[in-house]
Coordinates of C-alpha atoms and ligand atoms in Angstrom, one line a residue:
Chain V
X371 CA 71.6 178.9 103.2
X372 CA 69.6 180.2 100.1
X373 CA 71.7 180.6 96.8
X374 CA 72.4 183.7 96.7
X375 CA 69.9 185.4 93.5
X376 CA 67.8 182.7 94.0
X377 CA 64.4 184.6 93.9
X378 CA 66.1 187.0 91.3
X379 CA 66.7 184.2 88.9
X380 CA 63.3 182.8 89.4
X381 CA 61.8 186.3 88.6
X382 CA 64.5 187.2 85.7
X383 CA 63.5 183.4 84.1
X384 CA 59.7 184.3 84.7
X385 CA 59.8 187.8 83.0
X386 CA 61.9 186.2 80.2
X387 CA 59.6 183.7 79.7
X388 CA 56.6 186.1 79.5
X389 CA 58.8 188.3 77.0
X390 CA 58.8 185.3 74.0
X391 CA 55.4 184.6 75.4
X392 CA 54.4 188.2 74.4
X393 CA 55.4 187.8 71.0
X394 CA 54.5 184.4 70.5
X395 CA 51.0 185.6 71.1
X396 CA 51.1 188.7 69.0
X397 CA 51.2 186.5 66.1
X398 CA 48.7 184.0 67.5
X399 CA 46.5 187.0 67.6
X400 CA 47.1 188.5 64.2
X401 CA 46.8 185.8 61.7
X402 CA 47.1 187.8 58.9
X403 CA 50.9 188.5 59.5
X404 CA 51.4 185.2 59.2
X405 CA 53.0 183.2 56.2
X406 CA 52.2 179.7 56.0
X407 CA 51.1 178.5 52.5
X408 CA 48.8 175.8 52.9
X409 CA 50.0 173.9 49.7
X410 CA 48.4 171.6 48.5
X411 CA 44.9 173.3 48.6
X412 CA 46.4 176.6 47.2
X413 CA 47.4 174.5 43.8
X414 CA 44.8 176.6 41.5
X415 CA 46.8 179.3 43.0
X416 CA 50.3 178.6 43.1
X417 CA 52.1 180.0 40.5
X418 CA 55.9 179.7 40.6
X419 CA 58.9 181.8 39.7
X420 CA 59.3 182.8 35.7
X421 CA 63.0 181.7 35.9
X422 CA 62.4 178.2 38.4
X423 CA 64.1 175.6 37.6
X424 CA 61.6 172.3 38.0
X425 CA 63.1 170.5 34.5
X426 CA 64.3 170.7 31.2
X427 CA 61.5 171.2 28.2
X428 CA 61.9 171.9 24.6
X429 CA 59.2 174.2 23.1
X430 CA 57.3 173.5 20.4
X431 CA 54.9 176.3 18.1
X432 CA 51.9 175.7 16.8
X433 CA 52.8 173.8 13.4
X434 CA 55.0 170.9 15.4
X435 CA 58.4 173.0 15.1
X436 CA 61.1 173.3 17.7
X437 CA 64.5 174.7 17.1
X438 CA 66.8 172.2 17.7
X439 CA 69.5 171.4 15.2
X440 CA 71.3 168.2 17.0
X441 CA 73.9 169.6 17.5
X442 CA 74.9 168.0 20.9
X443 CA 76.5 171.3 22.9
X444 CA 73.8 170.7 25.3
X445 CA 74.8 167.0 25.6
X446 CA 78.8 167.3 26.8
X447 CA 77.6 170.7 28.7
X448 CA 75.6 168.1 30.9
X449 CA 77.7 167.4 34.3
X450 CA 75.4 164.0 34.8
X451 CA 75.1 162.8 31.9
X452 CA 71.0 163.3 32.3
X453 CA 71.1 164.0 28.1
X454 CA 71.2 161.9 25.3
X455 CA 70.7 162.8 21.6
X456 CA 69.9 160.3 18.6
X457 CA 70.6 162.0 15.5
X458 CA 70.0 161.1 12.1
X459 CA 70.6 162.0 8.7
X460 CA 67.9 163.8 6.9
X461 CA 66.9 164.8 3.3
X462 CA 66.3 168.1 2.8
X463 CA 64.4 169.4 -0.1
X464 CA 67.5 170.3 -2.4
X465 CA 68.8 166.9 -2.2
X466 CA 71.5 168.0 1.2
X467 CA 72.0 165.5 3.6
X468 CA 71.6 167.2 6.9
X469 CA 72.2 166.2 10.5
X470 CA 68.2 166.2 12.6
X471 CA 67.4 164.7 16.0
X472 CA 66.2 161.2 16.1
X473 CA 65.1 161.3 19.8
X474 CA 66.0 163.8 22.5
X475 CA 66.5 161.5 25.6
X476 CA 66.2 163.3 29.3
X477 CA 66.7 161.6 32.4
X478 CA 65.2 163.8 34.7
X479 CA 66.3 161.3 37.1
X480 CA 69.7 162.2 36.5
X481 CA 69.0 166.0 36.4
X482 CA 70.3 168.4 39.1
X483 CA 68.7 171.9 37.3
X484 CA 71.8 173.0 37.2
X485 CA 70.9 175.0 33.8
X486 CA 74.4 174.4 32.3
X487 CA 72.7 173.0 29.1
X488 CA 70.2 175.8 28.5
X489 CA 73.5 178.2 28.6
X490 CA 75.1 176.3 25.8
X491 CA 72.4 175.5 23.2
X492 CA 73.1 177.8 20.7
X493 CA 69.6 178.1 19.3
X494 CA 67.5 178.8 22.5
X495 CA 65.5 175.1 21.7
X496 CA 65.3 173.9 25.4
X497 CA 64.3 175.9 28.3
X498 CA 63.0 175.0 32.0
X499 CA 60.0 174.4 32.9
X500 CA 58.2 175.2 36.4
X501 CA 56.4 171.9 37.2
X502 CA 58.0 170.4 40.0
X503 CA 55.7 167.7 41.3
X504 CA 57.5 164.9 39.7
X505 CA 57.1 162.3 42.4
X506 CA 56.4 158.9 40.5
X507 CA 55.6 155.6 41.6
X508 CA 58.1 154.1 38.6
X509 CA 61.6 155.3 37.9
X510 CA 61.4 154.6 34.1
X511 CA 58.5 157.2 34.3
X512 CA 61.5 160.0 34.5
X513 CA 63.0 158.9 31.2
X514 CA 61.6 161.8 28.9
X515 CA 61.9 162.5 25.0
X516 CA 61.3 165.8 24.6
X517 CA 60.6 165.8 20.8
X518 CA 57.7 165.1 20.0
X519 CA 56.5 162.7 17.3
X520 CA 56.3 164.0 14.2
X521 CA 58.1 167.2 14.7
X522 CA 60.8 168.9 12.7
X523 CA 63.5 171.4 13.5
X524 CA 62.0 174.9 12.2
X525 CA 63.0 176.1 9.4
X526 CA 65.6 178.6 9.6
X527 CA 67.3 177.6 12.6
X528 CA 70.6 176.5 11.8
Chain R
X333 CA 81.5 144.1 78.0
X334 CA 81.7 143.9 74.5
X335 CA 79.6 145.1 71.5
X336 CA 81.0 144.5 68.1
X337 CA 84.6 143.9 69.5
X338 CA 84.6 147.4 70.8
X339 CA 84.3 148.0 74.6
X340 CA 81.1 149.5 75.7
X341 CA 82.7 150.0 79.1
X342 CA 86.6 151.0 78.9
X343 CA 89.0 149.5 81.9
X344 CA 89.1 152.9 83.6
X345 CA 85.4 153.0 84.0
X346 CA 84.6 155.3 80.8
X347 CA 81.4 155.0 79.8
X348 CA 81.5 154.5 76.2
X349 CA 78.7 156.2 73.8
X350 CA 77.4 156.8 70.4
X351 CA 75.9 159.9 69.2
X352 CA 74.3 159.9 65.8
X353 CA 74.8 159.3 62.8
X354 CA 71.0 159.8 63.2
X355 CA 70.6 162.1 66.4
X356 CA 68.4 165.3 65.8
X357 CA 70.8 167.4 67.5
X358 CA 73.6 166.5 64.9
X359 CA 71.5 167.9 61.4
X360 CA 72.8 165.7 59.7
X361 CA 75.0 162.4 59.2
X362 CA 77.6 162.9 62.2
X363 CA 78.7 160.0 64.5
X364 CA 80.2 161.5 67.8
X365 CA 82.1 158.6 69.9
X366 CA 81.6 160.5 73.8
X367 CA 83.5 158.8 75.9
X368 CA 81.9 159.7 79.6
X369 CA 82.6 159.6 83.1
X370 CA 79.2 159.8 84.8
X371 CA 77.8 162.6 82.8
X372 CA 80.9 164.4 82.2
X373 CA 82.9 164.5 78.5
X374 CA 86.0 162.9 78.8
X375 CA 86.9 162.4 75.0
X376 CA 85.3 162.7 71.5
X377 CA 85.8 161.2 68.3
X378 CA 83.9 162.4 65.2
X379 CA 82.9 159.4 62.5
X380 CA 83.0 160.6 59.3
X381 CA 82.0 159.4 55.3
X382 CA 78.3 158.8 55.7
X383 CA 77.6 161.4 53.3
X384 CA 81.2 161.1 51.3
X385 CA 80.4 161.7 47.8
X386 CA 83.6 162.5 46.3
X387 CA 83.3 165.8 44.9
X388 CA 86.7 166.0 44.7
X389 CA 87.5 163.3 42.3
X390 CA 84.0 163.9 40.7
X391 CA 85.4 167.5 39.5
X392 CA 88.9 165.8 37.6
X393 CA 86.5 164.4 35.1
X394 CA 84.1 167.9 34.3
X395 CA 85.2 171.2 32.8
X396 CA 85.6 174.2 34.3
X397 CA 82.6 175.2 33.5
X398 CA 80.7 172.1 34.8
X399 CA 83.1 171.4 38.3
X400 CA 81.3 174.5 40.0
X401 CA 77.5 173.2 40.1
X402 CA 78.4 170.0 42.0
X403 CA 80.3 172.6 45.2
X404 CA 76.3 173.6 45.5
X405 CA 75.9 170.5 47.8
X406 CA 78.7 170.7 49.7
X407 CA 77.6 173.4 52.5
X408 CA 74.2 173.5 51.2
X409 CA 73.8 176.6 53.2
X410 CA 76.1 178.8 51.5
X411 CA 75.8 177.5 48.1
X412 CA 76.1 180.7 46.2
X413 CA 79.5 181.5 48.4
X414 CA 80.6 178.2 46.7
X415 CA 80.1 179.0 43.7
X416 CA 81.9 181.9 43.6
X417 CA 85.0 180.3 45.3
X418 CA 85.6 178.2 42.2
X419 CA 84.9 180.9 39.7
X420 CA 87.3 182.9 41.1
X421 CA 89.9 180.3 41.5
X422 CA 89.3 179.6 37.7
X423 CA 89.3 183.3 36.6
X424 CA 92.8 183.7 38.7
X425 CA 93.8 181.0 36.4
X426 CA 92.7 182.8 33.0
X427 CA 93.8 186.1 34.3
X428 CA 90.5 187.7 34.1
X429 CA 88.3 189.2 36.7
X430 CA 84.5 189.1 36.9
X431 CA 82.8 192.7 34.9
X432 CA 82.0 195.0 37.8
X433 CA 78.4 194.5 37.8
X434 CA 78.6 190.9 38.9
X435 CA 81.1 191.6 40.9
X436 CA 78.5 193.8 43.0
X437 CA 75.9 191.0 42.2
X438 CA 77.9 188.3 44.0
X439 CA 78.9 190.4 46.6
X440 CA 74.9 191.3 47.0
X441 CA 74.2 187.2 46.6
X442 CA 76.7 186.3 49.0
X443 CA 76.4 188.6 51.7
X444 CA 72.1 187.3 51.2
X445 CA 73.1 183.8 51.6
X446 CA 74.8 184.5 54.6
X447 CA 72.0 186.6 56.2
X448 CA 69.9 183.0 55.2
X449 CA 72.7 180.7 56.5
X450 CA 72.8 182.7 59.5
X451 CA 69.0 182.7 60.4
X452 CA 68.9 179.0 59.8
X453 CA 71.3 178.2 62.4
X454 CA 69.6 180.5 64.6
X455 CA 66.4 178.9 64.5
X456 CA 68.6 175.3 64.9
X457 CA 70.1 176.7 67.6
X458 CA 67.5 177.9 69.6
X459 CA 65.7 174.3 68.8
X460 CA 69.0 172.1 69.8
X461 CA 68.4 174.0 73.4
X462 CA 64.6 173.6 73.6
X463 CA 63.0 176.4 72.3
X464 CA 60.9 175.3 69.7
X465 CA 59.3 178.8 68.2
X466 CA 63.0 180.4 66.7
X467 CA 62.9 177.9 64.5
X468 CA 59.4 179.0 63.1
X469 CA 60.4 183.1 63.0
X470 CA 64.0 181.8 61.5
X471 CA 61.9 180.1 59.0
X472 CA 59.8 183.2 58.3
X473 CA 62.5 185.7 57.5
X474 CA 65.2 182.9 55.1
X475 CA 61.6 181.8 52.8
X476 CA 61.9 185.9 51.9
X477 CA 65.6 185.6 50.9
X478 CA 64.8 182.4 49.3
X479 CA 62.1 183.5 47.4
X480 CA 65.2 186.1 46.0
X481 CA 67.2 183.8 44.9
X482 CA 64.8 181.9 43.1
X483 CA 63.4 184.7 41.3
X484 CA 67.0 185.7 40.1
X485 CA 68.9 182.5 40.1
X486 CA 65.8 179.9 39.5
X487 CA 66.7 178.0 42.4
X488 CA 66.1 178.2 46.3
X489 CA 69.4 176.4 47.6
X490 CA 71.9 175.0 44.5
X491 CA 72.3 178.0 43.0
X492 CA 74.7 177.4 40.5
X493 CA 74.3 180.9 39.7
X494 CA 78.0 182.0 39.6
X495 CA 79.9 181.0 36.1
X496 CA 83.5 181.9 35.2
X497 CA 83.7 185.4 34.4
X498 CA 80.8 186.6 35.8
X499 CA 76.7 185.6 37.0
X500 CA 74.7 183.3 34.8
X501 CA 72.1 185.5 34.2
X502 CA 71.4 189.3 34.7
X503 CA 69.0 190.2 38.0
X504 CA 65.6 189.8 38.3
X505 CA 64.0 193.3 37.5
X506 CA 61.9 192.5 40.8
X507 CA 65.3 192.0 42.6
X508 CA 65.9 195.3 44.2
X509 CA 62.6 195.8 45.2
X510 CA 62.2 192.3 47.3
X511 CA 65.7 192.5 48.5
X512 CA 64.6 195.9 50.0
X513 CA 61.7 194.9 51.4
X514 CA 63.5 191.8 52.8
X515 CA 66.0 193.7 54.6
X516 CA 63.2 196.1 55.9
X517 CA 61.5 193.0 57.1
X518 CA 64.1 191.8 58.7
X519 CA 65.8 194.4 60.2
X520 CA 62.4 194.9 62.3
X521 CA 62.0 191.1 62.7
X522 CA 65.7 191.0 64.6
X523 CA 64.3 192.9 67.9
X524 CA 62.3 190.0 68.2
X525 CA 65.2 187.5 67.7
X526 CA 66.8 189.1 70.8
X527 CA 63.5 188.8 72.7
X528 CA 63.2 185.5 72.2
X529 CA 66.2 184.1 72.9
X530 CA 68.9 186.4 73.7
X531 CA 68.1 187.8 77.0
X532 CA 65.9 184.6 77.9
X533 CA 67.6 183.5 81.5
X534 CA 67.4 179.6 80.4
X535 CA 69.5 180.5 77.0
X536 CA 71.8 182.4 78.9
X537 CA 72.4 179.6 81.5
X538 CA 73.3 177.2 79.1
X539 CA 75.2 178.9 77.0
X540 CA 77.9 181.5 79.0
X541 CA 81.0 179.5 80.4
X542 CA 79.6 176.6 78.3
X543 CA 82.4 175.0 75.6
X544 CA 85.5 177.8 75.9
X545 CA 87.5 177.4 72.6
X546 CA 90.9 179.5 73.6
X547 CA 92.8 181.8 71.1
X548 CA 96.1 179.4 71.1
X549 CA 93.1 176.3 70.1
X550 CA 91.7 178.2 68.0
X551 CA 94.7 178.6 66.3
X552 CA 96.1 175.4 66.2
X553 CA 93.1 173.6 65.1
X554 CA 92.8 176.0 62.4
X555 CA 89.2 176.7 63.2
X556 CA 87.8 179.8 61.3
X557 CA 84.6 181.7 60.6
X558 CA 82.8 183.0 63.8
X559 CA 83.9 180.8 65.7
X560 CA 87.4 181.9 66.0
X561 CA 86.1 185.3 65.9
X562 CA 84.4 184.8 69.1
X563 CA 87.3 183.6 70.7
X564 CA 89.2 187.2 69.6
X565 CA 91.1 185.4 66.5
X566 CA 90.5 188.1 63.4
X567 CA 90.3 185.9 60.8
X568 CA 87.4 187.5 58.2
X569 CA 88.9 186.7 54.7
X570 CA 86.8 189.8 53.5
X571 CA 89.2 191.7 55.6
X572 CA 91.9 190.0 55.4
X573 CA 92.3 188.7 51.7
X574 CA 89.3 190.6 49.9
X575 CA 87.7 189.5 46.9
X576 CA 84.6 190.4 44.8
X577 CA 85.4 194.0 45.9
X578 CA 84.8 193.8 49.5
X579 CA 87.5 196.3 50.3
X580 CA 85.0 198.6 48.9
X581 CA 82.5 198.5 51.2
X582 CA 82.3 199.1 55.0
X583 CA 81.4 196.7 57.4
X584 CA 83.4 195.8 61.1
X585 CA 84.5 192.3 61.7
X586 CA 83.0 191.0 65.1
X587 CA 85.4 190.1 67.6
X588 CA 84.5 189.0 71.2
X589 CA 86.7 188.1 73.4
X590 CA 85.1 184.8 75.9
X591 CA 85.4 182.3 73.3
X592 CA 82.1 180.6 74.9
X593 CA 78.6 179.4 73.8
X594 CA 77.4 182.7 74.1
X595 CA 80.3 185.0 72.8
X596 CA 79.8 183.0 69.5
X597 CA 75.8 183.3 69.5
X598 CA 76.6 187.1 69.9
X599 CA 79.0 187.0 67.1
X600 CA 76.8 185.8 64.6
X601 CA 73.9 187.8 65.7
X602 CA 76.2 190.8 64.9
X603 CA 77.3 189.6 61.9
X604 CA 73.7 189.6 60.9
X605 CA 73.7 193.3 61.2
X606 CA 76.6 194.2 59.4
X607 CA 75.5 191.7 56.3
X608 CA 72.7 193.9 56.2
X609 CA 75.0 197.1 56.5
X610 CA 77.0 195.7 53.1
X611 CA 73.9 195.3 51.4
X612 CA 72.2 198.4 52.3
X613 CA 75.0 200.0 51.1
X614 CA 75.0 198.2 47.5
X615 CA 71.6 197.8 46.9
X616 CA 71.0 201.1 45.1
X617 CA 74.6 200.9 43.3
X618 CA 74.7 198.3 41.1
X619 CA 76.5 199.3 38.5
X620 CA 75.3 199.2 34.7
X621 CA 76.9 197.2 32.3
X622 CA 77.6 193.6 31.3
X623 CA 77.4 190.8 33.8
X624 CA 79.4 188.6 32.3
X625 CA 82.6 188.6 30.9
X626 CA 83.4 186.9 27.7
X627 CA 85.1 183.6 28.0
X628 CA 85.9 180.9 25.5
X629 CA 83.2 177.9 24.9
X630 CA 86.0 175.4 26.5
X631 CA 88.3 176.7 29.1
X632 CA 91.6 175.9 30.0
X633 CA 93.8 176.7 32.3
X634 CA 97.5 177.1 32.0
X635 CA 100.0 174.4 33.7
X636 CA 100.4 175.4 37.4
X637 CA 98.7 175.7 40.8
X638 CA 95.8 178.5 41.8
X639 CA 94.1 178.8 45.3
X640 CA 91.4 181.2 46.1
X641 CA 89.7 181.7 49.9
X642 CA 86.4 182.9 50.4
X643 CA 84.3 183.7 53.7
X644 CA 81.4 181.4 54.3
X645 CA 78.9 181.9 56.9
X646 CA 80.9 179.1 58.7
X647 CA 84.6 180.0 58.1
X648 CA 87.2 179.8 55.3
X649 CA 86.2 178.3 52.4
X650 CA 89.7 177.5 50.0
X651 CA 89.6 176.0 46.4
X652 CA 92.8 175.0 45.1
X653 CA 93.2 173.6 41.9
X654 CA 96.3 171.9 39.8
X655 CA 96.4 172.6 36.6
X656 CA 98.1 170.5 33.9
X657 CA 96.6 172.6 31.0
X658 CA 93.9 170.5 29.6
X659 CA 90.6 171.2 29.7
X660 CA 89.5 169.9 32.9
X661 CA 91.7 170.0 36.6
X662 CA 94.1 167.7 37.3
X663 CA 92.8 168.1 41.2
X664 CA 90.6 169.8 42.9
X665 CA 91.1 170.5 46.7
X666 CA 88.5 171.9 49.0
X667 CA 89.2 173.5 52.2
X668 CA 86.1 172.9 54.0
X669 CA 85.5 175.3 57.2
X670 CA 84.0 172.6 59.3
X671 CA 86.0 170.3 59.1
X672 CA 88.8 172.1 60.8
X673 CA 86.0 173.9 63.3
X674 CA 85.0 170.0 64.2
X675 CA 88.5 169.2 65.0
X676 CA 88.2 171.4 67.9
X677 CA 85.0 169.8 69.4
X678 CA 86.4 167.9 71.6
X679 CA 88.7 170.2 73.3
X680 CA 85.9 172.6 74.0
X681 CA 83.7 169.8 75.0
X682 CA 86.0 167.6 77.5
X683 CA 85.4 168.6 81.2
X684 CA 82.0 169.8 80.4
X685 CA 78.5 167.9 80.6
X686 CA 76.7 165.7 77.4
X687 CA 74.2 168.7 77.1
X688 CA 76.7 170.7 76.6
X689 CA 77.9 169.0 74.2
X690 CA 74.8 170.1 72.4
X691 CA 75.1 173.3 72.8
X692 CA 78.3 173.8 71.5
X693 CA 77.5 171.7 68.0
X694 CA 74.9 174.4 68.1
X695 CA 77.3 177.4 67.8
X696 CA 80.2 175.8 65.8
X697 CA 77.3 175.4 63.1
X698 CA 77.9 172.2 62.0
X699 CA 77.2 171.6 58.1
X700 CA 78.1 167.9 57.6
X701 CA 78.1 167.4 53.7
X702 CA 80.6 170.3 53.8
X703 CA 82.6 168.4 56.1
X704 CA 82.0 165.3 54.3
X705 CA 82.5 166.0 51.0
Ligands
SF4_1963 S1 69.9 171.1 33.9 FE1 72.0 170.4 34.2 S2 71.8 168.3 34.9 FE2 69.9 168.8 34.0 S3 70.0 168.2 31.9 FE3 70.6 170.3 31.9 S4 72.8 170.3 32.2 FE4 72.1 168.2 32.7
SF4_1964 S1 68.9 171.3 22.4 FE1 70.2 173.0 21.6 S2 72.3 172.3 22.3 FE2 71.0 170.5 22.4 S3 71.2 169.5 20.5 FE3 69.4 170.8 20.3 S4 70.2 172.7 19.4 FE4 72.0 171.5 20.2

């Protein structure tokens, strides 16, 4: 004895079949309503979101300035640990000892772009960046400073 | 016959197996001990801790402000809804409540991320029962909602945009517009959801009468989210327990009443709609003002005990944190919503067949580092 439906379930599974099939092949048909990036070849191209998160940088201007002070907010604001500041004592030109960055240490090894530190510098000095190929062959690679030689905190900022 | 001292072949003729930790059909790190007679489930054992990375303990050591970013990786999917669980646990502790503006923004996050979570497991769940091109149209519609969130939070998945006392930053000027056109998208791109999978005959086949979780089970395993809801348990915290302002806006919770494969597939399908419905509504009424409220550079709590539930896509999501007024928690508990909804795997798989077995991980919606956190 035949199941009972049995030619129904064949045509129901046919006509189902054809129904995905339909729109499977509208968009085989119309490529242009599809989305696929083709990254890497669209590099020149790409240009990621303003507020991205792809790691931590510290501006500098034109004369060598940035605008950090040293004073370390941004260091215990880190959950990981992924920042750690040198500081030194500096000079100034009336004679004032004054607290500067030695060296701004970023592990973005350590970094989960979590943006907690941007929130608690007090002087805007760090922001994020967009890069986000950061695939290297050596982990000590990902040990940053983000001073630069030679630069000093603008003057100003306090 | 013995592997590893355990017995491959038990002394009543049960067929002993492992499933995972690296099967495709388990997205993720789960190890499901099926123990089978033939082809038929007789008992399951989830494995647990391959992904154990202690977030718990991890959060005794930060600040309140620092404890929420690490929640981003526990249910990866709902990452935003995280967030704002612990925010709002802490501001119930400092007796504040979030300005009305972000109030409207997390609610306008949230319900996004679910709409995201929700189309990812749809495209999963068409792929764990071999159709292939869900996955690609899921794909499609959660890259626009992603590209939302990292225009206004600056990241696609950890968030991390929710802070104590309000959102991180204000919204993207560009916000409104995408999220429009998103949902426009979207709400055109769900007729073909249905097309492809919901009236397909194969679907169907596998999925109706397939893994009944009953009321009373649902109940005593303390399984939440849509999959209770399927099984005619109301359990939405948004109704139930509303936060954010949630008993401001209208939306139905989706009951059904089979408590099988299907009735859970249908569930979340409709709770698709009615994210859509929450947002429509708050899209053009955000309202002006700050979007954060002031808090002090260090936050601490006073001495005592705060809990706060939230409604991820997958359940119930509590925080509960103890207090000893310093300036970091004395503990932190999570109440993860699939860790109770994979208690119940086993009773809704036993008498039925190993593919099943996949079908039902399917629709529970298994996340496993929120399980395993
Ligand atoms: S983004 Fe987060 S993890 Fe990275 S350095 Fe800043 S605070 Fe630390
Ligand atoms: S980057 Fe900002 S927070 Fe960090 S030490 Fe410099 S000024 Fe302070």
């Amino acid at each position: 004895m035949k199941e009972p439906g049995y030619f129904k379930t064949i045509y129901l599974s046919v006509k189902s079949l054809l129904t995905g099939m339909r729109m499977t092949g509208y968009y085989f048909t119309h490529p242009k309503e599809t989305h696929t990036e083709q990254y890497p070849d669209n590099r020149a191209t790409l240009k990621m979101m303003d507020r991205f998160r792809g790691e931590v940088i510290m501006p500098h201007d034109e004369t060598n300035e940035h605008r950090c002070t040293g004073c370390q907010s941004c260091e215990i604001a880190c959950p990981n640990g992924s920042i750690k500041i040198i500081t030194k004592q500096e000079v100034n030109a009336e004679g004032k000892k004054k607290k500067a960055i030695d060296t701004w240490v970023y592990h973005l090894d350590m970094c989960t772009m979590c943006n907690l530190c941007i929130v608690a510098c007090p002087t805007d000095a760090i922001k994020m960046g967009q890069k986000f190929e950061h695939s290297v062959f050596d982990k000590s690679l990902l040990k940053k400073i983000l001073n630069e030689p030679g630069s000093k905190v603008k003057s100003g900022v306090e | 016959m013995s592997l590893l001292g355990e017995d491959i072949v038990t002394e009543d003729g049960l067929f002993v197996v492992n499933m995972g930790p690296q099967h495709p059909s388990t997205h993720g790190v789960l190890h499901l001990k099926v123990w089978l007679d033939g082809e038929t489930i007789h008992k399951i054992e989830p494995h647990m801790g391959y992904i154990h990375r202690s977030i718990e303990k991890m959060s005794e050591n930060l600040s309140y402000r620092n404890f929420i970013f690490a929640t981003s990786r526990m249910d990866y999917l709902a990452a935003h809804i995280n967030n704002e669980a612990c925010a709002l646990a802490v501001e119930k502790g400092l007796g504040i409540q979030a300005t009305p503006r972000a109030k409207v923004i997390r609610i306008l996050m949230g319900e996004l991320t679910r709409l995201a979570s929700h189309q990812l497991w749809w495209g999963c769940t068409g792929l764990d029962l071999g159709a292939v091109s869900p996955f690609f149209y899921a794909f499609r519609d959660r890259e626009a909602i992603n590209d939302i969130m990292e225009e206004t939070c600056g990241a696609r998945l950890t968030q991390n945009y929710v802070v104590p006392g309000g959102v991180m930053f204000d919204i993207h000027p560009n916000f409104q517009k995408r999220t429009k056109e998103a949902i426009a998208n979207f709400k055109r791109n769900l007729t073909d959801y249905d097309k492809l999978l919901t009236g397909n005959v194969i679907f169907e086949n596998r999925t109706k009468g397939v893994g009944i979780l009953t009321k009373e089970d649902a109940i005593s395993f303390g399984v939440t989210g849509p999959t209770a809801r399927a099984s005619g348990l109301s359990c939405d915290v948004r109704k139930w327990f509303p936060y954010s302002g949630y008993e401001n806006v209208e939306f139905d919770e989706i009951l059904a009443t089979e408590g099988d494969c299907f009735a859970r597939y249908m569930c979340r399908m409709a709770e698709m709609r009615q994210s859509v419905r929450i947002i429509e509504q708050l899209i053009d009424n955000i309202p002006e003002g700050d979007f954060q409220e002031k808090t002090k550079a260090v936050i601490k709590l006073p001495k005592g005990e705060f809990y706060q539930r939230v409604e991820t896509p997958r359940g119930e999501l509590g925080v509960f944190i103890v207090s000893d007024g310093a300036a970091s928690p004395y503990r932190v508990k999570y109440r993860s919503p699939g860790f109770s909804n994979l208690s119940a795997l086993s009773t809704m798989a036993k008498g039925g067949k190993i593919g099943d077995l996949v079908a039902i991980m399917a629709t529970i919606d298994l996340v496993i580092p929120d399980i395993d956190r």
